[in-house]
PDB file of C-alpha atoms in Angstrom:
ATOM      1  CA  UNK A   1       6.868   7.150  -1.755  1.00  0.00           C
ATOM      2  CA  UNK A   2       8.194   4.941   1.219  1.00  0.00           C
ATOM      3  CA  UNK A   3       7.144   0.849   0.854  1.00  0.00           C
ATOM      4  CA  UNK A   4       8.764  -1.112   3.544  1.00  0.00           C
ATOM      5  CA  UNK A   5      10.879  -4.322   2.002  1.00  0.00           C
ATOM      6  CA  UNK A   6      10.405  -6.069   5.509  1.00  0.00           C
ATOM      7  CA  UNK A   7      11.964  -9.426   5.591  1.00  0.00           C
ATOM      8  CA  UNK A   8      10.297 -10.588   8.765  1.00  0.00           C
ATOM      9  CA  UNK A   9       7.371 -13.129   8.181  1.00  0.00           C
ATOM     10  CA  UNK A  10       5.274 -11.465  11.385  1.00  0.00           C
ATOM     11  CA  UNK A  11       5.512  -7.751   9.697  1.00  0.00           C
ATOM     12  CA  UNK A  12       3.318  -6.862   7.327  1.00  0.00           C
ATOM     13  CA  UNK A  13       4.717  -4.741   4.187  1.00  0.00           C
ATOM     14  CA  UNK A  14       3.755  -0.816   4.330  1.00  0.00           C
ATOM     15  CA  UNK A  15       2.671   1.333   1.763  1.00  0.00           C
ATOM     16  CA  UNK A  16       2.641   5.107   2.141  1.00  0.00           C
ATOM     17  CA  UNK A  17      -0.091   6.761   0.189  1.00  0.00           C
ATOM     18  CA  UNK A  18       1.440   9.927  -2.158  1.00  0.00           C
ATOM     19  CA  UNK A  19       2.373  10.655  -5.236  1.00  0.00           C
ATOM     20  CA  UNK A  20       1.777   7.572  -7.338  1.00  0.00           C
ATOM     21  CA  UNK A  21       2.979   9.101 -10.794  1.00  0.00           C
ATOM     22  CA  UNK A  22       6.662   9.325  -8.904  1.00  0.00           C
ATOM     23  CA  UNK A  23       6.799   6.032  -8.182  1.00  0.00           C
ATOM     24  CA  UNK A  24       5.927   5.117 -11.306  1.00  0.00           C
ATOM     25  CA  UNK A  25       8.438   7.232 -12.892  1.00  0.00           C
ATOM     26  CA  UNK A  26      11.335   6.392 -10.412  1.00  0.00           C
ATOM     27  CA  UNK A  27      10.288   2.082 -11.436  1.00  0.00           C
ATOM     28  CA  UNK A  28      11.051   3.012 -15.274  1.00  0.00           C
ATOM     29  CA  UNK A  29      14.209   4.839 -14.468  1.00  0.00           C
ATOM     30  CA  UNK A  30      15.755   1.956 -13.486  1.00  0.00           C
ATOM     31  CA  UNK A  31      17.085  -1.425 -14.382  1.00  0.00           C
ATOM     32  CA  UNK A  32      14.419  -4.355 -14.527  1.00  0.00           C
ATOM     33  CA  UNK A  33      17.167  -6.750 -13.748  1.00  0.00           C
ATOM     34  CA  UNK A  34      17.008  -4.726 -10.037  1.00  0.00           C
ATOM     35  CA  UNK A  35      16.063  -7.781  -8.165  1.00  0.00           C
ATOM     36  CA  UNK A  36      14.868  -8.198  -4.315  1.00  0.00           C
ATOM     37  CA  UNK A  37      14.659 -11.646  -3.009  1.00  0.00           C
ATOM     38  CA  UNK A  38      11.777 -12.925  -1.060  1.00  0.00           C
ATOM     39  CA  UNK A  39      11.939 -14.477   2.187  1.00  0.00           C
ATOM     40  CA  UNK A  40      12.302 -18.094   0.499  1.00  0.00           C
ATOM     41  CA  UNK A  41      15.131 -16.726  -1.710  1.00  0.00           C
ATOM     42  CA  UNK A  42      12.986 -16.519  -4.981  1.00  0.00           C
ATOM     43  CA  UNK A  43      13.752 -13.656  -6.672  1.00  0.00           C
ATOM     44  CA  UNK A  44      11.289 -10.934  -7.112  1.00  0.00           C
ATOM     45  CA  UNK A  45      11.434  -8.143  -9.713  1.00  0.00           C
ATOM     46  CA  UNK A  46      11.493  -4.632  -7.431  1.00  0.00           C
ATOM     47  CA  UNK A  47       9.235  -3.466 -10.649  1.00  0.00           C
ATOM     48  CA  UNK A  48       6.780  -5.863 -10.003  1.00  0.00           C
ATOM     49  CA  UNK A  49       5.988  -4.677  -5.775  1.00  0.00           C
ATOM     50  CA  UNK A  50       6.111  -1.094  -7.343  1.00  0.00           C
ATOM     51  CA  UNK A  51       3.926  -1.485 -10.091  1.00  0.00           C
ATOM     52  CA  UNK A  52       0.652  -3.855  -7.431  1.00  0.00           C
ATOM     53  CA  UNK A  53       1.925  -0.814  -4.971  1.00  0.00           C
ATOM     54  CA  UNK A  54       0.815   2.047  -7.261  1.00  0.00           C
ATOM     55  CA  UNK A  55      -2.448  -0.324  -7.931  1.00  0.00           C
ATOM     56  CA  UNK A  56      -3.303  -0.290  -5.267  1.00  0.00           C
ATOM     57  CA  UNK A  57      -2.745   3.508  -4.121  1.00  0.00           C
ATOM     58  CA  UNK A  58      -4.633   4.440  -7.510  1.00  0.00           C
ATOM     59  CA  UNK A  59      -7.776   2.546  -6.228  1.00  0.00           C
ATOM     60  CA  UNK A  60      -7.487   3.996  -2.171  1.00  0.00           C
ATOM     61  CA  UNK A  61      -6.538   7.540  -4.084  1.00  0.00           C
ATOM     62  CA  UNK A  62      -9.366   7.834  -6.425  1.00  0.00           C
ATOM     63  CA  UNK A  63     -12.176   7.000  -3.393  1.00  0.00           C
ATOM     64  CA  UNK A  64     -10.483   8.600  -1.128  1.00  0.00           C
ATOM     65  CA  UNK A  65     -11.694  12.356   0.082  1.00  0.00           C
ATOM     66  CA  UNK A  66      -9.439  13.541   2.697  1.00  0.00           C
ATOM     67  CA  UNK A  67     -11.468  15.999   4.825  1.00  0.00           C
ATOM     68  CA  UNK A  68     -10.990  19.833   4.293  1.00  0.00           C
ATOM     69  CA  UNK A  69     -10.991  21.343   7.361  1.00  0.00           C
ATOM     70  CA  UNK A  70      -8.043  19.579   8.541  1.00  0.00           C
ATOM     71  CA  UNK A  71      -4.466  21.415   9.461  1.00  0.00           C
ATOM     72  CA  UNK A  72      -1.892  20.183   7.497  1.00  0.00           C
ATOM     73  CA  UNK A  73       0.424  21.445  10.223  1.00  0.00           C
ATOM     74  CA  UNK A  74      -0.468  18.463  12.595  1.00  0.00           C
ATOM     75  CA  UNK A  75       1.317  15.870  10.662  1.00  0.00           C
ATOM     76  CA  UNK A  76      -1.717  13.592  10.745  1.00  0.00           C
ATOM     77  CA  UNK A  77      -0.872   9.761  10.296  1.00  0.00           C
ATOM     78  CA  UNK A  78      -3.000   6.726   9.978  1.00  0.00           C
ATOM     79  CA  UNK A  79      -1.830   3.234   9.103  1.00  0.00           C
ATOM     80  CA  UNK A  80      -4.659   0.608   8.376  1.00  0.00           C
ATOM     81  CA  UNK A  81      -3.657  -2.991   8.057  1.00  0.00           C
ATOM     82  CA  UNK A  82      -5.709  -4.293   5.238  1.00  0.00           C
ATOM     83  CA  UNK A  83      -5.967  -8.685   4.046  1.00  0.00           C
ATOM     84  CA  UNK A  84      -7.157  -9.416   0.835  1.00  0.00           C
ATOM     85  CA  UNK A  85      -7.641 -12.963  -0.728  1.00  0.00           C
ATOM     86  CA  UNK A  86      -5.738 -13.383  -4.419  1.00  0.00           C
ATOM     87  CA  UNK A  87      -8.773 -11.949  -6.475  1.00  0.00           C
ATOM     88  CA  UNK A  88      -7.889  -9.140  -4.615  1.00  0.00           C
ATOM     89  CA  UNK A  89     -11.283  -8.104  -2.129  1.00  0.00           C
ATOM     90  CA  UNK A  90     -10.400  -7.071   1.419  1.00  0.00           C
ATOM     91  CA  UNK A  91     -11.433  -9.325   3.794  1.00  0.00           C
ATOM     92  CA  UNK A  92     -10.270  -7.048   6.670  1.00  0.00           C
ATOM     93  CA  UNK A  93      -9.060  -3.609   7.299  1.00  0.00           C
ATOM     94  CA  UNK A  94      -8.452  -2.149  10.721  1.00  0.00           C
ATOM     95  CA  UNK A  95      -6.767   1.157  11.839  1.00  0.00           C
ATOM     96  CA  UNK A  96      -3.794   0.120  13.921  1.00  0.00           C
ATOM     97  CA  UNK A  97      -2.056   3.280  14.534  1.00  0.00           C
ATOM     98  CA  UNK A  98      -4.646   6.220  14.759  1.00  0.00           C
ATOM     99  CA  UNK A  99      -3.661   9.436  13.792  1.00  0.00           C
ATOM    100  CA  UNK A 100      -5.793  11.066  16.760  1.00  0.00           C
ATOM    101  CA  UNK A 101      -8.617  12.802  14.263  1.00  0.00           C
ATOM    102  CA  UNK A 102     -11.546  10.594  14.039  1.00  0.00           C
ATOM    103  CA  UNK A 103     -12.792  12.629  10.919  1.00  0.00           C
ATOM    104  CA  UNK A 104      -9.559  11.663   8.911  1.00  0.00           C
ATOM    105  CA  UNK A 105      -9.336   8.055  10.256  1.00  0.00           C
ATOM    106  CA  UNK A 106     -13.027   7.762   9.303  1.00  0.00           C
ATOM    107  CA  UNK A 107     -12.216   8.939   5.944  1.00  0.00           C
ATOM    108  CA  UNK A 108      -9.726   6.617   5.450  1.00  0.00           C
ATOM    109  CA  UNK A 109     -11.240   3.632   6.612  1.00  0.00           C
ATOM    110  CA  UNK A 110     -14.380   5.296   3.909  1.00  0.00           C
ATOM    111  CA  UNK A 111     -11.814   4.953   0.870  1.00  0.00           C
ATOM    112  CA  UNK A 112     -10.573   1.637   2.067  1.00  0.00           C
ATOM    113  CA  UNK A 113     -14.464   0.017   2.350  1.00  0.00           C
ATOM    114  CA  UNK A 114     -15.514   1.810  -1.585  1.00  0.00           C
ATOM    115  CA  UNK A 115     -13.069  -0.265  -3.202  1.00  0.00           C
ATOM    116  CA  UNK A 116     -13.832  -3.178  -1.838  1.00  0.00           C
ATOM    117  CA  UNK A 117     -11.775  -5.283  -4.367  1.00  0.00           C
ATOM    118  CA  UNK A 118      -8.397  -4.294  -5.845  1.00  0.00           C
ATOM    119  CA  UNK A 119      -8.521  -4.859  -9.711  1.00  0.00           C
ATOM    120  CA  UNK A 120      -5.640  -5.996 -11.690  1.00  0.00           C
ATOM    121  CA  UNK A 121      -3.438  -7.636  -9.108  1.00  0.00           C
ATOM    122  CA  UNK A 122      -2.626 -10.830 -11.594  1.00  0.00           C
ATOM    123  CA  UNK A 123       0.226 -11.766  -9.708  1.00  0.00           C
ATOM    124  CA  UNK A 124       2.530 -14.681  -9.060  1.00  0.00           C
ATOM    125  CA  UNK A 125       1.397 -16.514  -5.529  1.00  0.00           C
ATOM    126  CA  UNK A 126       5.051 -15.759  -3.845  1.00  0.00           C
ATOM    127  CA  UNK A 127       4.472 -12.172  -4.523  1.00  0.00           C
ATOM    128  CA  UNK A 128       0.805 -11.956  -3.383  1.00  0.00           C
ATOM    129  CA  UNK A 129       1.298 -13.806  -0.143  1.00  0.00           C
ATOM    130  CA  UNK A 130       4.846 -12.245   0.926  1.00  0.00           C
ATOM    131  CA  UNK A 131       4.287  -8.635   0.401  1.00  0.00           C
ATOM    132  CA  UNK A 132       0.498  -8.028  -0.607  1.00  0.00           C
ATOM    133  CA  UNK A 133      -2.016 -10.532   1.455  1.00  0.00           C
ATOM    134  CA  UNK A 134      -1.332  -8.561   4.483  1.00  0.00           C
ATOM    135  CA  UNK A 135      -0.006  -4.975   4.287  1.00  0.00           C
ATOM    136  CA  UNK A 136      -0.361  -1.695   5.780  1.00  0.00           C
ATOM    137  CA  UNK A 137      -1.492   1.396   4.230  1.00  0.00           C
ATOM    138  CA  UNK A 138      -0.173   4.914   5.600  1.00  0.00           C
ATOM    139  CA  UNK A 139      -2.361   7.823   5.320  1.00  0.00           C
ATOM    140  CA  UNK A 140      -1.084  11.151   4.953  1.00  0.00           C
ATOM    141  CA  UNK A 141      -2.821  14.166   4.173  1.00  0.00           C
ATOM    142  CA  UNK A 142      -0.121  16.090   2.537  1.00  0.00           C
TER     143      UNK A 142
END
């Protein structure tokens, strides 16, 4: 799974919607002390942004039904830049990059509007409002 570490305040992070289970995985295989530093310099557990990232996909994954009649061939992308406030309910979500297939952009933005509020975010503030007030989910459908 691909998350963007981007250090620039005007970017928001991206989070690529797979295989959550290998992300997980890939977190416990390594070192806790594996440290990224936030754009103040505060250090920031990688662990931490993988474990709210795989939260988060678990809630889009489990509403979301990717349509059926689509060819997997076409290499269909959506990203949808979502805001959320620190009890975690979207306050915004808008499709910036369509994939061209208004059935699977629909579907996405469908899975983004049943959760409505991401549940178990408890997070320190730094965390929340560099990498998770404003970020960009990337749908896929393989």
């Amino acid at each position: 799974p691909y998350v963007s570490y981007n250090l620039k305040a005007t970017l928001p992070e991206k989070i690529l919607l797979s295989d959550v289970n290998e992300a997980l995985e890939e977190a416990n295989q390594k070192d806790i002390k594996n440290i990224a530093f936030s754009k103040n310099n505060k250090e920031i557990s990688k662990s931490d942004l993988i474990r709210y990232t795989a939260l988060i996909k678990n809630q889009v994954m489990e509403n979301w039904k990717r349509p059926s009649n689509i060819n997997l061939n076409l290499n269909l992308k959506t990203e949808i830049e979502i805001t959320i406030v620190p009890t975690g309910e979207i306050t915004s979500s808008t499709i910036i990059q369509s994939s061209g297939n208004n059935v699977f952009d629909e579907s996405a933005m469908r899975a983004i509007s049943k959760v409505q509020s991401f549940e178990g975010l408890n997070m320190q503030m730094n965390i929340f409002d560099e990498h998770f007030r404003n970020f960009i989910l990337i749908f896929s459908p393989d």
